[in-house]
Tab-separated table of C-alpha atoms in Angstrom:
chain	number	residue	atom	x	y	z
V	28	MET	CA	43.721	101.516	75.839
V	29	LYS	CA	44.951	103.020	72.612
V	30	GLN	CA	43.154	101.517	69.636
V	31	ILE	CA	45.068	100.208	66.630
V	32	PHE	CA	43.482	100.323	63.206
V	33	ALA	CA	44.564	98.341	60.187
V	34	VAL	CA	43.552	98.307	56.553
V	35	PHE	CA	44.440	95.693	53.966
V	36	PHE	CA	43.234	94.747	50.521
V	37	ILE	CA	42.772	91.357	48.898
V	38	THR	CA	42.589	91.030	45.109
V	39	PHE	CA	41.781	87.844	43.221
V	40	ALA	CA	39.491	86.534	40.507
V	41	CYS	CA	35.882	85.959	41.478
V	42	TYR	CA	35.052	82.335	40.818
V	43	ALA	CA	31.627	80.801	40.385
V	44	LEU	CA	31.511	79.855	44.064
V	45	ALA	CA	32.582	83.299	45.235
V	46	ASN	CA	30.177	86.137	45.742
V	47	ALA	CA	31.020	89.843	45.528
V	48	PHE	CA	31.341	91.585	48.878
V	49	PHE	CA	30.488	94.930	47.290
V	50	SER	CA	26.792	94.342	46.683
V	51	PRO	CA	25.023	91.862	48.943
V	52	TYR	CA	21.328	91.898	48.117
V	53	CYS	CA	18.046	90.194	48.887
V	54	GLN	CA	15.267	89.292	46.507
V	55	GLU	CA	11.771	89.141	47.957
V	56	ASN	CA	11.318	86.100	50.206
V	57	ALA	CA	14.811	84.834	49.424
V	58	THR	CA	17.893	84.093	51.488
V	59	CYS	CA	20.436	86.887	51.558
V	60	VAL	CA	23.582	86.086	49.561
V	61	ARG	CA	26.293	88.031	47.803
V	62	GLY	CA	25.978	88.005	44.017
V	63	CYS	CA	29.168	87.944	41.951
V	64	SER	CA	29.676	89.029	38.366
V	65	TRP	CA	33.097	90.719	38.267
V	66	GLY	CA	36.647	90.573	39.525
V	67	LEU	CA	36.986	91.595	43.150
V	68	GLU	CA	39.090	94.070	45.062
V	69	ARG	CA	37.905	94.536	48.603
V	70	GLY	CA	39.336	96.287	51.633
V	71	PHE	CA	38.782	95.208	55.218
V	72	ASN	CA	39.232	97.755	57.968
V	73	GLY	CA	40.369	96.364	61.287
V	74	VAL	CA	40.176	97.481	64.886
V	75	ALA	CA	42.241	95.937	67.662
V	76	ASN	CA	40.785	94.342	70.776
V	77	ARG	CA	37.205	94.327	69.514
V	78	VAL	CA	34.886	91.442	68.647
V	79	LEU	CA	31.312	91.054	67.441
V	80	PRO	CA	30.170	88.040	69.481
V	81	GLY	CA	27.448	85.599	68.589
V	82	HIS	CA	27.620	85.898	64.799
V	83	ASP	CA	30.451	83.500	63.856
V	84	HIS	CA	29.564	80.489	61.729
V	85	ARG	CA	32.959	79.002	60.883
V	86	ASN	CA	36.320	78.800	62.687
V	87	LEU	CA	39.664	77.815	61.188
V	88	THR	CA	43.418	78.258	61.604
V	89	VAL	CA	45.325	80.347	59.033
V	90	ALA	CA	48.720	82.068	59.009
V	91	SER	CA	47.580	85.696	58.601
V	92	PRO	CA	44.577	88.030	58.563
V	93	VAL	CA	45.006	88.312	54.787
V	94	LEU	CA	44.330	84.595	54.409
V	95	CYS	CA	41.428	84.872	56.833
V	96	GLY	CA	40.031	87.673	54.682
V	97	ARG	CA	40.373	85.466	51.606
V	98	GLU	CA	38.327	82.765	53.322
V	99	CYS	CA	35.657	85.341	54.094
V	100	LEU	CA	35.519	86.533	50.513
V	101	ILE	CA	34.921	83.044	49.124
V	102	ASP	CA	32.254	82.213	51.729
V	103	ASP	CA	28.881	83.613	50.698
V	104	ARG	CA	27.728	83.697	54.327
V	105	CYS	CA	30.654	85.820	55.527
V	106	PHE	CA	30.358	89.581	56.013
V	107	SER	CA	33.197	90.217	58.501
V	108	PHE	CA	35.757	88.246	60.495
V	109	HIS	CA	37.909	88.119	63.635
V	110	TYR	CA	41.596	87.248	63.707
V	111	SER	CA	43.842	86.377	66.656
V	112	GLU	CA	47.554	86.742	65.838
V	113	GLY	CA	48.706	84.588	68.765
V	114	GLU	CA	46.439	81.634	68.050
V	115	ARG	CA	46.210	82.219	64.285
V	116	ARG	CA	42.500	81.779	64.813
V	117	CYS	CA	40.150	82.970	62.068
V	118	GLU	CA	36.426	83.395	62.794
V	119	LEU	CA	34.064	84.145	59.923
V	120	ASN	CA	31.006	86.205	60.870
V	121	GLY	CA	27.566	86.314	59.286
V	122	ALA	CA	27.070	89.981	60.219
V	123	THR	CA	28.951	93.261	60.562
V	124	ALA	CA	29.538	95.761	63.351
V	125	SER	CA	27.742	98.401	61.296
V	126	ARG	CA	24.605	96.227	61.497
V	127	TYR	CA	24.986	95.585	65.233
V	128	PRO	CA	26.967	98.572	66.561
V	129	MET	CA	25.829	98.106	70.171
V	130	GLU	CA	27.165	94.531	70.243
V	131	LEU	CA	30.804	95.325	69.424
V	132	ILE	CA	32.734	94.650	72.652
V	133	GLU	CA	36.335	94.770	73.864
V	134	MET	CA	38.410	91.595	73.913
V	135	GLU	CA	42.177	91.604	74.298
V	136	GLY	CA	44.297	90.253	71.452
V	137	ILE	CA	41.622	89.916	68.758
V	138	PHE	CA	41.051	92.099	65.691
V	139	TYR	CA	37.633	92.727	64.178
V	140	TYR	CA	37.781	93.194	60.387
V	141	GLY	CA	34.790	94.436	58.400
V	142	PRO	CA	33.792	96.390	55.281
V	143	GLU	CA	33.055	99.587	57.228
V	144	GLU	CA	34.857	102.789	56.322
V	145	PRO	CA	37.790	103.563	58.665
V	146	LYS	CA	35.904	106.529	60.144
V	147	LEU	CA	33.001	104.284	61.104
V	148	VAL	CA	35.324	101.638	62.548
V	149	GLN	CA	36.942	104.343	64.669
V	150	LEU	CA	33.535	105.647	65.751
V	151	LEU	CA	32.396	102.155	66.726
V	152	ALA	CA	35.617	101.486	68.654
V	153	SER	CA	35.378	104.780	70.545
V	154	GLY	CA	32.569	103.399	72.686
V	155	ASN	CA	30.288	106.366	71.902
V	156	LYS	CA	27.563	104.529	69.984
V	157	THR	CA	24.537	106.569	71.022
V	158	GLY	CA	22.436	107.369	67.997
V	159	ILE	CA	24.532	105.371	65.532
V	160	PRO	CA	22.220	103.847	62.893
V	161	SER	CA	22.834	100.286	61.805
V	162	LEU	CA	23.248	99.658	58.085
V	163	THR	CA	21.814	96.336	56.946
V	164	ASP	CA	24.318	93.850	55.556
V	165	CYS	CA	21.870	92.827	52.827
V	166	TRP	CA	20.642	95.153	50.091
V	167	TYR	CA	16.951	95.165	49.184
V	168	HIS	CA	14.820	95.973	46.169
V	169	THR	CA	11.855	97.206	48.231
V	170	HIS	CA	11.190	99.493	51.182
V	171	ALA	CA	9.064	96.765	52.806
V	172	SER	CA	11.910	94.232	52.804
V	173	ALA	CA	14.338	96.703	54.403
V	174	ALA	CA	11.715	97.660	57.004
V	175	SER	CA	11.167	93.987	57.827
V	176	GLU	CA	14.883	93.464	58.452
V	177	CYS	CA	14.943	96.432	60.866
V	178	ARG	CA	11.920	95.111	62.748
V	179	ARG	CA	13.580	91.701	63.083
V	180	THR	CA	16.068	93.249	65.511
V	181	GLY	CA	13.621	95.540	67.287
V	182	GLN	CA	14.481	98.638	65.253
V	183	HIS	CA	12.765	100.761	62.616
V	184	LEU	CA	13.853	102.409	59.385
V	185	CYS	CA	15.428	105.685	60.463
V	186	LEU	CA	13.322	108.826	60.546
V	187	GLN	CA	14.606	112.061	59.051
V	188	TRP	CA	15.491	113.630	62.398
V	189	GLU	CA	17.436	110.483	63.367
V	190	LEU	CA	19.501	110.757	60.182
V	191	ASP	CA	20.158	114.433	60.922
V	192	HIS	CA	21.323	113.460	64.405
V	193	ALA	CA	23.626	110.732	63.058
V	194	SER	CA	25.166	113.172	60.577
V	195	LYS	CA	25.936	115.604	63.392
V	196	GLU	CA	27.594	112.744	65.302
V	197	GLY	CA	30.006	112.183	62.394
V	198	TYR	CA	28.499	109.111	60.738
V	199	PRO	CA	30.440	108.512	57.495
V	200	THR	CA	29.006	108.422	53.996
V	201	THR	CA	26.488	105.697	53.141
V	202	PRO	CA	25.266	104.477	49.755
V	203	PRO	CA	21.691	105.467	48.829
V	204	SER	CA	19.692	103.712	51.551
V	205	TRP	CA	16.120	102.991	52.542
V	206	TYR	CA	14.776	105.085	55.438
V	207	ALA	CA	11.293	105.844	56.806
V	208	ASP	CA	9.952	107.591	53.699
V	209	PRO	CA	9.037	104.855	51.183
V	210	ASP	CA	9.250	107.253	48.227
V	211	SER	CA	12.919	108.205	48.408
V	212	LEU	CA	16.406	107.044	49.423
V	213	ALA	CA	18.777	108.853	51.777
V	214	VAL	CA	22.535	109.374	51.561
V	215	LEU	CA	24.005	110.113	54.980
V	216	ASN	CA	27.352	111.824	55.432
V	217	GLU	CA	29.183	114.078	57.866
V	218	THR	CA	27.922	117.282	56.271
V	219	GLY	CA	24.233	116.422	56.122
V	220	VAL	CA	21.666	114.159	54.514
V	221	THR	CA	20.584	114.230	50.880
V	222	TYR	CA	17.522	112.524	49.416
V	223	HIS	CA	16.904	110.898	46.035
V	224	ASP	CA	13.414	110.348	44.672
V	225	LEU	CA	12.442	106.930	43.386
V	226	PRO	CA	12.514	105.052	41.134
V	227	LEU	CA	16.088	103.874	41.496
V	228	THR	CA	16.621	100.405	40.107
V	229	ALA	CA	19.616	99.166	42.100
V	230	PRO	CA	19.060	97.366	45.433
V	231	SER	CA	19.846	99.400	48.540
V	232	PRO	CA	20.649	98.736	52.191
V	233	GLY	CA	18.382	99.919	54.987
V	234	LEU	CA	19.287	102.396	57.730
V	235	CYS	CA	17.859	101.054	61.006
V	236	CYS	CA	17.497	103.197	64.147
V	237	SER	CA	16.436	102.744	67.756
V	238	LEU	CA	17.592	105.982	69.346
V	239	PRO	CA	16.187	106.645	72.841
V	240	MET	CA	14.875	110.175	73.050
V	241	THR	CA	15.013	112.965	75.581
V	242	TYR	CA	14.908	116.276	73.730
V	243	ARG	CA	14.926	116.470	69.924
V	244	ASP	CA	14.214	119.371	67.592
V	245	PRO	CA	10.754	119.521	66.009
V	246	VAL	CA	10.316	118.215	62.495
V	247	ILE	CA	7.940	119.596	59.868
V	248	THR	CA	5.608	117.359	57.873
V	249	PRO	CA	6.659	117.019	54.230
V	250	LYS	CA	3.103	117.732	53.036
V	251	SER	CA	0.552	120.442	53.813
V	252	TYR	CA	-2.929	119.923	55.274
V	253	GLU	CA	-6.239	121.746	55.278
V	254	LEU	CA	-6.849	123.778	58.431
V	255	ALA	CA	-9.840	121.628	59.429
V	256	ASP	CA	-8.054	118.320	58.785
V	257	ARG	CA	-6.880	117.734	62.340
V	258	ALA	CA	-6.839	113.952	61.895
V	259	GLY	CA	-4.636	114.267	58.826
V	260	GLN	CA	-2.266	116.582	60.665
V	261	ALA	CA	-1.985	114.087	63.519
V	262	ARG	CA	-1.356	111.209	61.085
V	263	GLY	CA	1.341	113.231	59.325
V	264	CYS	CA	3.151	113.666	62.625
V	265	SER	CA	2.542	110.052	63.630
V	266	ASP	CA	4.313	108.910	60.459
V	267	LEU	CA	7.361	110.755	61.827
V	268	ALA	CA	7.056	109.082	65.274
V	269	ALA	CA	5.869	112.452	66.553
V	270	HIS	CA	2.791	114.513	67.475
V	271	PRO	CA	1.663	118.097	66.750
V	272	CYS	CA	3.735	120.377	68.977
V	273	THR	CA	2.227	122.348	71.807
V	274	LEU	CA	3.235	125.968	72.360
V	275	ALA	CA	5.213	124.838	75.412
V	276	GLU	CA	7.162	122.310	73.327
V	277	LEU	CA	7.931	124.935	70.692
V	278	LYS	CA	9.124	127.220	73.508
V	279	GLU	CA	11.402	124.408	74.725
V	280	ALA	CA	12.742	124.023	71.182
V	281	TYR	CA	13.366	127.777	71.005
V	282	ASP	CA	15.282	127.609	74.297
V	283	HIS	CA	17.454	124.862	72.762
V	284	GLY	CA	18.314	127.148	69.836
V	285	TYR	CA	15.785	125.893	67.288
V	286	ARG	CA	14.433	128.529	64.868
V	287	SER	CA	12.048	128.336	61.913
V	288	LEU	CA	10.521	130.932	59.597
V	289	TYR	CA	7.703	128.603	58.450
V	290	TRP	CA	4.129	129.295	59.471
V	291	GLY	CA	2.932	125.847	60.554
V	292	TYR	CA	0.032	124.306	62.408
V	293	LEU	CA	0.475	123.064	65.964
V	294	ALA	CA	-1.547	121.293	68.661
V	295	THR	CA	-3.712	124.358	69.313
V	296	PRO	CA	-6.667	124.253	66.868
V	297	ASN	CA	-7.191	127.086	64.382
V	298	ARG	CA	-3.779	128.646	64.924
V	299	HIS	CA	-0.395	128.525	63.270
V	300	ALA	CA	2.999	129.555	64.571
V	301	ILE	CA	6.586	130.560	63.835
V	302	VAL	CA	9.416	129.595	66.193
V	303	GLY	CA	10.573	133.121	66.925
V	304	CYS	CA	8.695	136.230	67.989
V	305	HIS	CA	8.132	139.101	65.537
V	306	HIS	CA	6.924	142.575	66.371
V	307	GLY	CA	3.133	142.844	66.267
V	308	ASP	CA	2.434	139.108	66.435
V	309	ASP	CA	0.791	137.288	69.310
V	310	CYS	CA	3.692	135.647	71.126
V	311	TYR	CA	3.808	132.782	73.600
V	312	GLN	CA	6.135	133.734	76.470
V	313	GLY	CA	7.841	136.209	74.178
V	314	THR	CA	9.237	133.479	71.908
V	315	ILE	CA	6.632	131.753	69.696
V	316	ALA	CA	4.619	133.901	67.310
V	317	ASN	CA	1.135	132.419	66.863
V	318	THR	CA	-2.062	133.882	65.487
V	319	PRO	CA	-5.784	133.034	65.324
V	320	ARG	CA	-5.707	134.009	61.626
V	321	PRO	CA	-4.021	130.905	60.186
V	322	ASN	CA	-3.456	129.993	56.563
V	323	GLU	CA	-6.084	127.735	55.022
V	324	ARG	CA	-3.410	125.129	54.279
V	325	ALA	CA	-0.024	124.561	55.936
V	326	GLN	CA	2.545	122.042	57.111
V	327	VAL	CA	2.611	120.925	60.746
V	328	TYR	CA	5.190	121.343	63.505
V	329	CYS	CA	5.710	117.849	64.930
V	330	CYS	CA	7.503	117.178	68.220
V	331	PRO	CA	9.106	113.694	68.370
V	332	ASN	CA	7.596	111.261	70.840
V	333	ARG	CA	9.819	110.689	73.841
V	334	THR	CA	10.770	107.374	75.415
């Protein structure tokens, strides 16, 4: 069925009871609400024949989706809504499809309207949701609070390789967001991922992931380790939901097109490797240069754990 997308904007003064939809945020140990301090102009992007079940908290009858959107904007619990033209039924939701992308389902005659960018709405409606991170509806001041919200739904703050994967899948631009590294924020867009070192004072949403894995490219630890520090090397990979790569895993990565010019440690003790064979080096199956004369300090090739 051909999908129909709609965009509309509602503009009105933000009263004391209204809360701004732009910047929902959570203080530590506080209920998530939407704080308001300015006039409001907010767009809702709609997709036909899609609903986000199980998150509605208020139902009413109104003449148009514009009026339904107005009701959402003045309800501090509302983050998205459904509208049925035939029944003039308005359902206010306490969550968004970008937070629960796997739960968005098809239902004839009902529009889902949310704050997501049109590209994300289209991606969600396409049915291809594999590897799509969920962006928390609330914005948090601390990494721990964002991580807790991800764990509440059986997810985790996205790892770097998961963000890279999402970017390749066409995930649209996000605000600076919490991810696995507690010392920086990530901005995800269709051309890659950029990172911003803390401190940043504004609250930020969290990017939550739960991507099942088959094959994924290796990742390299952000820090270097002493050659003898095998436990530290393993912990560095574990922080990335990974383990030090074996030569066979690096060969598999090479066969998938992965290349790296970094000399890094691997699972084999007292060796380091490059993913690519160079003349004169010891090479594993003609692909992975590795040598028993490693650097005294290096980063580690980590192969993501598979589920």
